[in-house]
Short mmCIF file of N, CA and C in Angstrom, two decimals:
data_model
loop_
_atom_site.label_atom_id
_atom_site.label_comp_id
_atom_site.label_asym_id
_atom_site.label_seq_id
_atom_site.Cartn_x
_atom_site.Cartn_y
_atom_site.Cartn_z
N UNK A 18 0.93 -1.03 0.06
CA UNK A 18 -0.08 0.14 -0.07
C UNK A 18 0.96 1.13 -0.02
N UNK A 19 0.60 2.20 -0.80
CA UNK A 19 1.31 3.43 -0.94
C UNK A 19 1.11 4.18 0.17
N UNK A 20 2.12 4.92 0.79
CA UNK A 20 2.12 5.93 1.79
C UNK A 20 1.83 7.32 1.39
N UNK A 21 1.00 7.94 1.82
CA UNK A 21 0.72 9.46 1.49
C UNK A 21 1.43 10.25 2.55
N UNK A 22 2.12 11.17 1.86
CA UNK A 22 2.88 12.19 2.67
C UNK A 22 1.89 13.22 2.98
N UNK A 23 1.73 13.70 4.27
CA UNK A 23 0.97 14.87 4.68
C UNK A 23 1.84 16.16 4.52
N UNK A 24 1.27 17.09 3.85
CA UNK A 24 2.01 18.43 3.50
C UNK A 24 1.55 19.28 4.73
N UNK A 25 2.62 20.21 5.25
CA UNK A 25 2.08 21.14 6.17
C UNK A 25 0.99 21.95 5.59
N UNK A 26 0.00 22.10 6.57
CA UNK A 26 -1.08 23.25 6.10
C UNK A 26 -2.28 22.40 5.44
N UNK A 27 -2.14 21.15 5.10
CA UNK A 27 -3.35 20.54 4.29
C UNK A 27 -2.88 19.15 3.66
N UNK A 28 -3.89 18.83 2.92
CA UNK A 28 -3.50 17.32 2.34
C UNK A 28 -2.69 17.74 1.19
N UNK A 29 -2.04 16.61 0.65
CA UNK A 29 -1.19 16.62 -0.54
C UNK A 29 -1.95 17.18 -1.81
N UNK A 30 -3.19 16.97 -1.74
CA UNK A 30 -4.11 17.44 -2.89
C UNK A 30 -4.46 18.97 -2.90
N UNK A 31 -4.26 19.68 -1.76
CA UNK A 31 -4.65 20.94 -1.77
C UNK A 31 -3.78 21.68 -2.47
N UNK A 32 -4.24 22.77 -3.04
CA UNK A 32 -3.19 23.72 -3.87
C UNK A 32 -2.82 25.00 -2.98
N UNK A 33 -1.98 25.47 -3.40
CA UNK A 33 -1.49 26.80 -2.62
C UNK A 33 -2.64 27.77 -2.60
N UNK A 34 -3.40 27.92 -3.49
CA UNK A 34 -4.38 28.98 -3.42
C UNK A 34 -5.42 28.63 -2.58
N UNK A 35 -5.80 27.23 -2.44
CA UNK A 35 -6.74 26.90 -1.23
C UNK A 35 -6.14 27.34 0.20
N UNK A 36 -4.85 27.24 0.36
CA UNK A 36 -4.31 27.36 1.57
C UNK A 36 -4.24 28.92 1.79
N UNK A 37 -4.07 29.73 1.01
CA UNK A 37 -4.21 31.23 1.20
C UNK A 37 -5.54 31.70 1.55
N UNK A 38 -5.75 32.14 2.53
CA UNK A 38 -7.18 32.86 2.70
C UNK A 38 -7.29 34.04 1.98
N UNK A 39 -8.39 34.15 1.39
CA UNK A 39 -8.82 35.56 0.55
C UNK A 39 -8.79 36.75 1.45
N UNK A 40 -8.24 37.75 1.15
CA UNK A 40 -8.42 38.87 2.05
C UNK A 40 -9.85 39.15 2.36
N UNK A 41 -10.18 39.67 3.44
CA UNK A 41 -11.48 40.04 3.85
C UNK A 41 -12.06 41.39 3.33
N UNK A 42 -11.21 42.24 3.25
CA UNK A 42 -11.63 43.51 2.73
C UNK A 42 -11.91 43.51 1.23
N UNK A 43 -13.18 43.91 0.88
CA UNK A 43 -13.50 43.99 -0.68
C UNK A 43 -12.48 44.59 -1.54
N UNK A 44 -11.97 45.65 -1.11
CA UNK A 44 -10.97 46.55 -1.81
C UNK A 44 -9.75 45.86 -2.15
N UNK A 45 -9.30 45.14 -1.05
CA UNK A 45 -7.99 44.34 -1.14
C UNK A 45 -8.23 43.06 -1.92
N UNK A 46 -9.35 42.67 -2.04
CA UNK A 46 -9.73 41.43 -2.92
C UNK A 46 -9.81 41.85 -4.22
N UNK A 47 -10.26 43.10 -4.52
CA UNK A 47 -10.37 43.57 -5.86
C UNK A 47 -9.01 43.98 -6.57
N UNK A 48 -8.12 44.52 -5.57
CA UNK A 48 -6.86 44.72 -6.02
C UNK A 48 -6.08 43.52 -6.34
N UNK A 49 -6.12 42.52 -5.56
CA UNK A 49 -5.58 41.18 -5.78
C UNK A 49 -6.16 40.58 -7.12
N UNK A 50 -7.36 40.61 -7.35
CA UNK A 50 -7.98 40.06 -8.55
C UNK A 50 -7.44 40.70 -9.88
N UNK A 51 -7.32 42.16 -9.67
CA UNK A 51 -6.83 42.95 -10.79
C UNK A 51 -5.43 42.61 -11.09
N UNK A 52 -4.73 42.61 -9.95
CA UNK A 52 -3.22 42.33 -10.26
C UNK A 52 -3.00 40.82 -10.93
N UNK A 53 -3.78 40.01 -10.32
CA UNK A 53 -3.63 38.49 -10.91
C UNK A 53 -3.97 38.54 -12.47
N UNK A 54 -5.05 39.10 -12.75
CA UNK A 54 -5.34 39.17 -14.09
C UNK A 54 -4.51 40.07 -15.14
N UNK A 55 -3.87 41.16 -14.48
CA UNK A 55 -2.99 41.87 -15.25
C UNK A 55 -1.68 41.37 -15.28
N UNK A 56 -1.51 40.23 -14.60
CA UNK A 56 -0.09 39.77 -14.56
C UNK A 56 0.05 38.78 -15.99
N UNK A 57 -1.12 38.19 -16.37
CA UNK A 57 -1.01 37.26 -17.61
C UNK A 57 -0.85 38.27 -18.85
N UNK A 58 -1.76 39.25 -19.04
CA UNK A 58 -1.60 39.95 -20.12
C UNK A 58 -2.51 41.33 -19.87
N UNK A 59 -2.32 42.32 -20.73
CA UNK A 59 -3.07 43.51 -20.57
C UNK A 59 -4.38 43.37 -20.70
N UNK A 60 -5.24 44.08 -19.94
CA UNK A 60 -6.87 44.05 -20.17
C UNK A 60 -7.44 45.47 -20.01
N UNK A 61 -8.52 45.49 -20.46
CA UNK A 61 -9.32 46.75 -20.63
C UNK A 61 -9.98 46.79 -19.16
N UNK A 62 -10.40 48.13 -19.04
CA UNK A 62 -11.06 48.43 -17.77
C UNK A 62 -12.46 47.61 -17.63
N UNK A 63 -13.20 47.44 -18.84
CA UNK A 63 -14.45 46.74 -18.62
C UNK A 63 -14.12 45.40 -18.42
N UNK A 64 -12.91 44.75 -18.87
CA UNK A 64 -12.82 43.30 -18.66
C UNK A 64 -12.50 43.12 -17.13
N UNK A 65 -11.76 43.97 -16.63
CA UNK A 65 -11.37 43.89 -15.09
C UNK A 65 -12.79 44.18 -14.39
N UNK A 66 -13.61 45.03 -14.77
CA UNK A 66 -14.77 45.39 -14.09
C UNK A 66 -15.70 44.24 -14.21
N UNK A 67 -15.83 43.55 -15.17
CA UNK A 67 -16.72 42.26 -15.17
C UNK A 67 -16.04 41.08 -14.46
N UNK A 68 -14.67 41.08 -14.52
CA UNK A 68 -14.25 39.97 -13.43
C UNK A 68 -14.52 40.26 -12.04
N UNK A 69 -14.40 41.53 -11.72
CA UNK A 69 -14.81 42.08 -10.26
C UNK A 69 -16.16 41.69 -10.01
N UNK A 70 -17.02 41.96 -10.92
CA UNK A 70 -18.57 41.90 -10.74
C UNK A 70 -18.86 40.39 -10.42
N UNK A 71 -18.15 39.32 -11.49
CA UNK A 71 -18.30 38.01 -11.38
C UNK A 71 -18.07 37.40 -9.82
N UNK A 72 -17.10 38.19 -9.37
CA UNK A 72 -16.57 37.57 -8.08
C UNK A 72 -17.04 38.38 -6.88
N UNK A 73 -18.23 39.07 -7.14
CA UNK A 73 -19.07 39.62 -6.06
C UNK A 73 -18.51 40.74 -5.49
N UNK A 74 -17.50 41.43 -6.11
CA UNK A 74 -16.93 42.83 -5.53
C UNK A 74 -18.11 43.97 -5.62
N UNK A 75 -18.41 44.67 -4.59
CA UNK A 75 -19.36 45.66 -4.72
C UNK A 75 -18.92 46.77 -5.79
N UNK A 76 -19.98 47.32 -6.57
CA UNK A 76 -19.46 48.05 -7.57
C UNK A 76 -18.92 49.38 -7.32
N UNK A 77 -19.13 50.04 -6.15
CA UNK A 77 -18.50 51.24 -5.82
C UNK A 77 -17.15 50.98 -5.41
N UNK A 78 -16.74 49.68 -4.77
CA UNK A 78 -15.32 49.33 -4.47
C UNK A 78 -14.77 49.10 -5.87
N UNK A 79 -15.22 48.44 -6.57
CA UNK A 79 -14.58 48.07 -8.08
C UNK A 79 -14.20 49.33 -8.76
N UNK A 80 -15.25 50.33 -8.72
CA UNK A 80 -14.94 51.55 -9.37
C UNK A 80 -13.72 52.39 -8.82
N UNK A 81 -13.58 52.36 -7.27
CA UNK A 81 -12.36 52.93 -6.81
C UNK A 81 -11.01 52.33 -7.15
N UNK A 82 -11.22 51.05 -7.06
CA UNK A 82 -9.94 50.33 -7.39
C UNK A 82 -9.69 50.46 -8.73
N UNK A 83 -10.49 50.46 -9.85
CA UNK A 83 -10.23 50.43 -11.23
C UNK A 83 -9.60 51.99 -11.49
N UNK A 84 -10.25 53.00 -10.89
CA UNK A 84 -9.86 54.29 -11.02
C UNK A 84 -8.43 54.51 -10.57
N UNK A 85 -8.16 53.77 -9.41
CA UNK A 85 -6.80 54.00 -8.88
C UNK A 85 -5.81 53.28 -9.93
N UNK A 86 -6.13 52.17 -10.33
CA UNK A 86 -5.28 51.44 -11.35
C UNK A 86 -5.06 52.26 -12.61
N UNK A 87 -5.96 52.94 -12.98
CA UNK A 87 -5.95 53.79 -14.17
C UNK A 87 -4.92 54.93 -13.93
N UNK A 88 -5.11 55.59 -12.66
CA UNK A 88 -4.33 56.64 -12.17
C UNK A 88 -2.92 56.39 -12.33
N UNK A 89 -2.56 55.16 -11.79
CA UNK A 89 -1.08 54.68 -11.76
C UNK A 89 -0.76 54.11 -13.29
N UNK A 90 -1.66 54.02 -14.02
CA UNK A 90 -1.19 53.36 -15.41
C UNK A 90 -1.14 51.92 -15.59
N UNK A 91 -1.81 51.28 -14.57
CA UNK A 91 -1.89 49.77 -14.85
C UNK A 91 -2.95 49.57 -15.86
N UNK A 92 -3.99 50.36 -15.86
CA UNK A 92 -4.82 50.22 -16.85
C UNK A 92 -4.96 51.23 -17.80
N UNK A 93 -4.86 51.06 -19.10
CA UNK A 93 -4.83 52.11 -20.19
C UNK A 93 -5.30 51.60 -21.35
N UNK A 94 -6.69 51.88 -21.62
CA UNK A 94 -7.32 51.48 -22.74
C UNK A 94 -6.71 51.73 -24.01
N UNK A 95 -6.28 53.11 -24.03
CA UNK A 95 -5.76 53.51 -25.42
C UNK A 95 -4.56 52.68 -25.70
N UNK A 96 -3.74 52.56 -24.64
CA UNK A 96 -2.46 51.71 -24.99
C UNK A 96 -2.95 50.25 -25.43
N UNK A 97 -3.86 49.69 -24.65
CA UNK A 97 -4.24 48.41 -24.85
C UNK A 97 -4.88 48.32 -26.43
N UNK A 98 -5.61 49.39 -26.84
CA UNK A 98 -6.24 49.21 -28.26
C UNK A 98 -5.04 49.44 -29.19
N UNK A 99 -4.00 50.42 -29.00
CA UNK A 99 -3.00 50.55 -29.88
C UNK A 99 -2.19 49.21 -30.08
N UNK A 100 -1.89 48.64 -29.04
CA UNK A 100 -1.16 47.52 -29.06
C UNK A 100 -1.95 46.19 -29.63
N UNK A 101 -3.26 46.12 -29.41
CA UNK A 101 -3.98 45.23 -29.98
C UNK A 101 -4.00 45.25 -31.50
N UNK A 102 -4.39 46.38 -31.92
CA UNK A 102 -4.32 46.78 -33.43
C UNK A 102 -3.03 46.30 -34.03
N UNK A 103 -2.02 46.83 -33.51
CA UNK A 103 -0.68 46.43 -34.03
C UNK A 103 -0.32 45.06 -34.13
N UNK A 104 -0.61 44.30 -33.04
CA UNK A 104 -0.41 42.72 -32.89
C UNK A 104 -1.22 42.13 -33.67
N UNK A 105 -2.54 42.36 -33.78
CA UNK A 105 -3.67 41.47 -34.71
C UNK A 105 -3.57 41.81 -36.15
N UNK A 106 -2.98 42.97 -36.40
CA UNK A 106 -2.81 43.46 -37.91
C UNK A 106 -1.69 42.62 -38.44
N UNK A 107 -0.67 42.73 -37.61
CA UNK A 107 0.54 42.20 -37.96
C UNK A 107 0.63 40.62 -37.93
N UNK A 108 0.16 40.21 -36.88
CA UNK A 108 0.04 38.75 -36.81
C UNK A 108 -0.99 37.92 -37.64
N UNK A 109 -2.09 38.47 -37.38
CA UNK A 109 -3.34 37.79 -38.09
C UNK A 109 -3.86 38.28 -39.33
N UNK A 110 -3.27 39.63 -39.72
CA UNK A 110 -3.57 40.23 -40.92
C UNK A 110 -5.14 40.80 -40.97
N UNK A 111 -5.63 40.87 -39.64
CA UNK A 111 -6.91 41.56 -39.50
C UNK A 111 -7.04 43.04 -40.08
N UNK A 112 -8.13 43.23 -40.76
CA UNK A 112 -8.45 44.63 -41.20
C UNK A 112 -9.04 45.51 -40.03
N UNK A 113 -9.16 46.92 -40.40
CA UNK A 113 -9.64 47.85 -39.39
C UNK A 113 -11.00 47.54 -38.94
N UNK A 114 -11.87 47.13 -39.77
CA UNK A 114 -13.18 46.70 -39.30
C UNK A 114 -13.30 45.49 -38.24
N UNK A 115 -12.41 44.43 -38.65
CA UNK A 115 -12.44 43.30 -37.74
C UNK A 115 -11.68 43.67 -36.34
N UNK A 116 -10.75 44.57 -36.52
CA UNK A 116 -10.11 45.14 -35.31
C UNK A 116 -10.98 45.85 -34.37
N UNK A 117 -11.76 46.79 -35.11
CA UNK A 117 -12.71 47.58 -34.30
C UNK A 117 -13.76 46.61 -33.56
N UNK A 118 -14.38 45.69 -34.33
CA UNK A 118 -15.17 44.77 -33.69
C UNK A 118 -14.62 44.06 -32.41
N UNK A 119 -13.37 43.45 -32.60
CA UNK A 119 -12.82 42.90 -31.52
C UNK A 119 -12.76 43.94 -30.08
N UNK A 120 -12.25 45.11 -30.57
CA UNK A 120 -12.07 46.01 -29.27
C UNK A 120 -13.35 46.39 -28.73
N UNK A 121 -14.31 46.52 -29.64
CA UNK A 121 -15.78 46.90 -28.98
C UNK A 121 -16.17 45.72 -28.02
N UNK A 122 -15.97 44.48 -28.37
CA UNK A 122 -16.24 43.36 -27.61
C UNK A 122 -15.47 43.34 -26.27
N UNK A 123 -14.26 43.99 -26.27
CA UNK A 123 -13.43 44.07 -25.12
C UNK A 123 -13.85 45.30 -24.09
N UNK A 124 -14.83 46.09 -24.64
CA UNK A 124 -15.27 47.31 -23.87
C UNK A 124 -14.48 48.45 -24.13
N UNK A 125 -13.75 48.64 -25.09
CA UNK A 125 -13.06 49.89 -25.54
C UNK A 125 -13.99 50.88 -25.99
N UNK A 126 -13.80 52.09 -25.39
CA UNK A 126 -14.63 53.22 -25.99
C UNK A 126 -14.39 53.40 -27.45
N UNK A 127 -15.53 53.98 -28.13
CA UNK A 127 -15.59 54.13 -29.51
C UNK A 127 -14.56 55.24 -29.94
N UNK A 128 -14.28 56.14 -29.27
CA UNK A 128 -13.24 57.32 -29.74
C UNK A 128 -11.75 56.61 -29.65
N UNK A 129 -11.57 55.86 -28.62
CA UNK A 129 -10.27 55.09 -28.48
C UNK A 129 -10.01 54.15 -29.72
N UNK A 130 -11.08 53.44 -29.98
CA UNK A 130 -11.16 52.46 -30.96
C UNK A 130 -10.82 53.17 -32.31
N UNK A 131 -11.70 54.31 -32.53
CA UNK A 131 -11.28 54.96 -33.79
C UNK A 131 -9.88 55.32 -33.88
N UNK A 132 -9.43 55.91 -32.92
CA UNK A 132 -7.91 56.38 -32.85
C UNK A 132 -6.99 55.21 -33.19
N UNK A 133 -7.28 54.27 -32.54
CA UNK A 133 -6.27 53.02 -32.72
C UNK A 133 -6.34 52.56 -34.12
N UNK A 134 -7.59 52.26 -34.74
CA UNK A 134 -7.60 51.76 -35.95
C UNK A 134 -7.33 52.59 -36.98
N UNK A 135 -7.42 54.10 -36.61
CA UNK A 135 -6.99 54.99 -37.68
C UNK A 135 -5.50 54.95 -37.80
N UNK A 136 -4.80 54.49 -37.07
CA UNK A 136 -3.35 54.42 -37.23
C UNK A 136 -2.87 53.27 -38.41
N UNK A 137 -3.93 52.55 -38.94
CA UNK A 137 -3.68 51.71 -39.96
C UNK A 137 -4.04 52.56 -41.14
N UNK A 138 -3.14 52.88 -42.00
CA UNK A 138 -3.78 53.40 -43.14
C UNK A 138 -3.99 52.61 -44.24
N UNK A 139 -4.70 53.10 -45.32
CA UNK A 139 -5.36 52.25 -46.32
C UNK A 139 -4.24 51.54 -47.04
N UNK A 140 -3.11 52.13 -47.28
CA UNK A 140 -2.07 51.43 -48.02
C UNK A 140 -1.48 50.21 -47.27
N UNK A 141 -1.33 50.50 -46.17
CA UNK A 141 -0.86 49.45 -45.28
C UNK A 141 -1.81 48.15 -45.27
N UNK A 142 -3.22 48.59 -45.20
CA UNK A 142 -4.12 47.60 -45.11
C UNK A 142 -4.22 46.86 -46.48
N UNK A 143 -4.08 47.43 -47.56
CA UNK A 143 -4.07 46.99 -48.78
C UNK A 143 -2.80 46.05 -48.96
N UNK A 144 -1.65 46.46 -48.52
CA UNK A 144 -0.50 45.74 -48.61
C UNK A 144 -0.60 44.38 -47.86
N UNK A 145 -1.23 44.43 -46.65
CA UNK A 145 -1.41 43.15 -46.02
C UNK A 145 -2.32 42.47 -46.61
N UNK A 146 -3.49 42.76 -47.26
CA UNK A 146 -4.36 41.96 -47.80
C UNK A 146 -3.71 41.27 -49.21
N UNK A 147 -2.85 41.90 -49.87
CA UNK A 147 -1.86 41.42 -50.95
C UNK A 147 -1.20 40.25 -50.31
N UNK A 148 -0.44 40.41 -49.23
CA UNK A 148 0.35 39.43 -48.58
C UNK A 148 -0.38 38.20 -48.35
N UNK A 149 -1.60 38.33 -47.67
CA UNK A 149 -2.52 37.33 -47.40
C UNK A 149 -2.96 36.38 -48.62
N UNK A 150 -3.28 37.28 -49.75
CA UNK A 150 -3.73 36.49 -50.88
C UNK A 150 -2.51 35.66 -51.51
N UNK A 151 -1.47 36.31 -51.46
CA UNK A 151 -0.11 35.64 -52.14
C UNK A 151 0.18 34.39 -51.24
N UNK A 152 -0.06 34.39 -49.87
CA UNK A 152 0.19 33.03 -49.18
C UNK A 152 -0.93 32.07 -49.41
N UNK A 153 -2.04 32.54 -49.76
CA UNK A 153 -3.19 31.44 -49.91
C UNK A 153 -3.34 31.15 -51.27
N UNK A 154 -2.64 31.90 -52.11
CA UNK A 154 -2.94 31.69 -53.68
C UNK A 154 -2.47 30.22 -54.20
N UNK A 155 -1.36 29.82 -53.75
CA UNK A 155 -0.72 28.58 -54.20
C UNK A 155 -1.78 27.29 -53.72
N UNK A 156 -2.45 27.45 -52.68
CA UNK A 156 -3.44 26.28 -52.27
C UNK A 156 -4.58 26.35 -53.14
N UNK A 157 -4.72 27.45 -54.03
CA UNK A 157 -5.97 27.41 -54.88
C UNK A 157 -5.75 27.07 -56.33
N UNK A 158 -4.54 26.72 -56.44
CA UNK A 158 -4.23 26.54 -57.86
C UNK A 158 -4.78 25.11 -58.27
N UNK A 159 -5.37 24.92 -59.54
CA UNK A 159 -5.86 23.76 -59.72
C UNK A 159 -7.56 23.78 -59.76
N UNK A 160 -8.02 24.92 -58.97
CA UNK A 160 -9.43 25.17 -58.91
C UNK A 160 -9.82 25.97 -60.09
N UNK A 161 -11.13 26.10 -60.41
CA UNK A 161 -11.41 26.98 -61.45
C UNK A 161 -11.39 28.41 -60.87
N UNK A 162 -11.36 29.45 -61.86
CA UNK A 162 -11.07 30.79 -61.61
C UNK A 162 -12.18 31.40 -60.60
N UNK A 163 -13.31 31.16 -60.77
CA UNK A 163 -14.46 31.63 -59.91
C UNK A 163 -14.38 30.99 -58.50
N UNK A 164 -14.16 29.73 -58.36
CA UNK A 164 -13.93 29.14 -57.06
C UNK A 164 -12.70 29.86 -56.27
N UNK A 165 -11.72 29.91 -57.16
CA UNK A 165 -10.28 30.59 -56.40
C UNK A 165 -10.85 31.96 -55.85
N UNK A 166 -11.64 32.59 -56.83
CA UNK A 166 -11.82 34.05 -56.46
C UNK A 166 -12.81 34.15 -55.28
N UNK A 167 -13.80 33.14 -55.02
CA UNK A 167 -14.46 33.17 -54.10
C UNK A 167 -13.69 32.74 -52.68
N UNK A 168 -12.92 31.86 -52.92
CA UNK A 168 -12.19 31.39 -51.78
C UNK A 168 -11.23 32.51 -51.26
N UNK A 169 -10.49 33.20 -52.16
CA UNK A 169 -9.75 34.26 -51.69
C UNK A 169 -10.25 35.39 -51.09
N UNK A 170 -11.45 35.76 -51.72
CA UNK A 170 -12.17 36.97 -51.39
C UNK A 170 -12.98 36.66 -50.10
N UNK A 171 -13.27 35.47 -49.87
CA UNK A 171 -13.93 35.10 -48.57
C UNK A 171 -12.99 35.20 -47.43
N UNK A 172 -11.83 34.62 -47.72
CA UNK A 172 -10.75 34.73 -46.68
C UNK A 172 -10.50 36.20 -46.21
N UNK A 173 -10.47 37.03 -47.17
CA UNK A 173 -10.18 38.51 -46.67
C UNK A 173 -11.46 39.15 -46.12
N UNK A 174 -12.62 38.54 -46.52
CA UNK A 174 -13.89 39.19 -45.85
C UNK A 174 -13.92 38.70 -44.37
N UNK A 175 -13.42 37.47 -44.24
CA UNK A 175 -13.58 37.06 -42.83
C UNK A 175 -12.59 37.72 -41.96
N UNK A 176 -11.51 38.35 -42.60
CA UNK A 176 -10.51 39.13 -41.75
C UNK A 176 -10.87 40.60 -41.73
N UNK A 177 -12.09 40.92 -42.30
CA UNK A 177 -12.60 42.20 -42.05
C UNK A 177 -12.39 43.22 -43.32
N UNK A 178 -11.75 42.81 -44.37
CA UNK A 178 -11.58 43.69 -45.50
C UNK A 178 -12.73 43.92 -46.33
N UNK A 179 -12.84 45.18 -46.83
CA UNK A 179 -14.12 45.52 -47.30
C UNK A 179 -14.13 44.78 -48.81
N UNK A 180 -15.26 44.62 -49.36
CA UNK A 180 -15.65 43.83 -50.56
C UNK A 180 -14.78 44.30 -51.68
N UNK A 181 -14.94 45.70 -52.02
CA UNK A 181 -14.15 46.21 -53.15
C UNK A 181 -12.80 46.07 -53.03
N UNK A 182 -12.10 46.16 -51.95
CA UNK A 182 -10.58 45.98 -51.71
C UNK A 182 -10.23 44.63 -51.86
N UNK A 183 -11.02 43.74 -51.17
CA UNK A 183 -10.88 42.21 -51.50
C UNK A 183 -10.74 41.69 -52.87
N UNK A 184 -11.88 42.34 -53.57
CA UNK A 184 -12.05 41.90 -54.93
C UNK A 184 -10.99 42.41 -55.88
N UNK A 185 -10.56 43.49 -55.62
CA UNK A 185 -9.63 44.16 -56.41
C UNK A 185 -8.18 43.50 -56.15
N UNK A 186 -7.94 43.13 -54.93
CA UNK A 186 -6.64 42.51 -54.66
C UNK A 186 -6.61 41.13 -55.23
N UNK A 187 -7.61 40.39 -55.04
CA UNK A 187 -7.79 39.11 -55.54
C UNK A 187 -7.69 39.13 -57.15
N UNK A 188 -8.32 39.98 -57.87
CA UNK A 188 -8.37 40.05 -59.35
C UNK A 188 -7.01 40.32 -59.71
N UNK A 189 -6.29 41.23 -59.20
CA UNK A 189 -4.77 41.71 -59.44
C UNK A 189 -3.93 40.23 -59.26
N UNK A 190 -4.17 39.73 -58.12
CA UNK A 190 -3.35 38.42 -58.07
C UNK A 190 -3.56 37.50 -58.92
N UNK A 191 -4.85 37.16 -59.51
CA UNK A 191 -5.15 36.27 -60.40
C UNK A 191 -4.71 36.64 -61.82
N UNK A 192 -4.75 37.90 -62.05
CA UNK A 192 -4.24 38.36 -63.57
C UNK A 192 -2.59 38.25 -63.54
N UNK A 193 -2.00 38.40 -62.34
CA UNK A 193 -0.54 38.03 -62.36
C UNK A 193 -0.27 36.82 -62.48
N UNK A 194 -1.06 35.77 -62.12
CA UNK A 194 -0.84 34.43 -62.49
C UNK A 194 -1.35 33.92 -63.98
N UNK A 195 -1.66 34.95 -64.60
CA UNK A 195 -2.16 34.72 -65.99
C UNK A 195 -3.59 34.33 -66.22
N UNK A 196 -4.48 34.39 -65.18
CA UNK A 196 -6.00 34.11 -65.25
C UNK A 196 -6.63 35.32 -65.92
N UNK A 197 -7.76 35.09 -66.79
CA UNK A 197 -8.31 35.87 -67.46
C UNK A 197 -9.50 36.35 -66.45
N UNK A 198 -9.31 37.73 -66.21
CA UNK A 198 -10.45 38.19 -65.24
C UNK A 198 -11.46 39.30 -65.86
N UNK A 199 -11.16 39.43 -67.14
CA UNK A 199 -12.00 40.37 -68.03
C UNK A 199 -13.62 40.34 -67.69
N UNK A 200 -14.10 39.15 -67.69
CA UNK A 200 -15.49 38.79 -67.71
C UNK A 200 -16.13 38.80 -66.24
N UNK A 201 -15.32 39.07 -65.30
CA UNK A 201 -15.86 39.13 -63.91
C UNK A 201 -16.59 40.39 -63.63
N UNK A 202 -17.82 39.95 -62.94
CA UNK A 202 -18.78 40.95 -62.77
C UNK A 202 -18.76 41.79 -61.56
N UNK A 203 -17.57 42.53 -61.41
CA UNK A 203 -17.46 43.55 -60.31
C UNK A 203 -16.61 44.66 -60.75
N UNK A 204 -16.61 45.76 -60.27
CA UNK A 204 -15.94 46.94 -60.53
C UNK A 204 -14.68 47.04 -59.52
N UNK A 205 -13.59 46.82 -60.17
CA UNK A 205 -12.41 46.63 -59.46
C UNK A 205 -11.82 48.12 -58.91
N UNK A 206 -12.32 49.11 -59.07
CA UNK A 206 -12.01 50.38 -58.60
C UNK A 206 -12.43 50.73 -57.42
#
């Protein structure tokens, strides 16, 4: 029979978090929750407010703690939005529309969203769309032209690119491969 070793302060199965008693003061609890959440990654004020609400922190205490965190720079929705836009555009190739939608779901204010996505100019967005199409183009070889067009434009649409831009970029890429795009029924301008 295997012998179980008793650990000081509890059973061997208890975690360190179970051994630590939660602070009794709601403000201290709120600070601890926010700091723990901010340790993993930056968060918006609303994300932290939602987390505090779920854990039963009184709203007035949560507001005080969140305001203090903003005052000392631990919460900065504008910096969060700017970093989010840069990261998601560069890493995933998302367009302004998709980035704005993601930031809205994270509770970022509309004016802050507009400023953050406004940093992506149309030329950069189009260049990213061209890069995405070039990467996917090879996997569509062998398909008929219309199917390739739908797949490539659909991929860009899912990433938030406007229809006109998506079709223009795809049409140009197909033409560069020697596809005939004269009879396609869209205006590439």
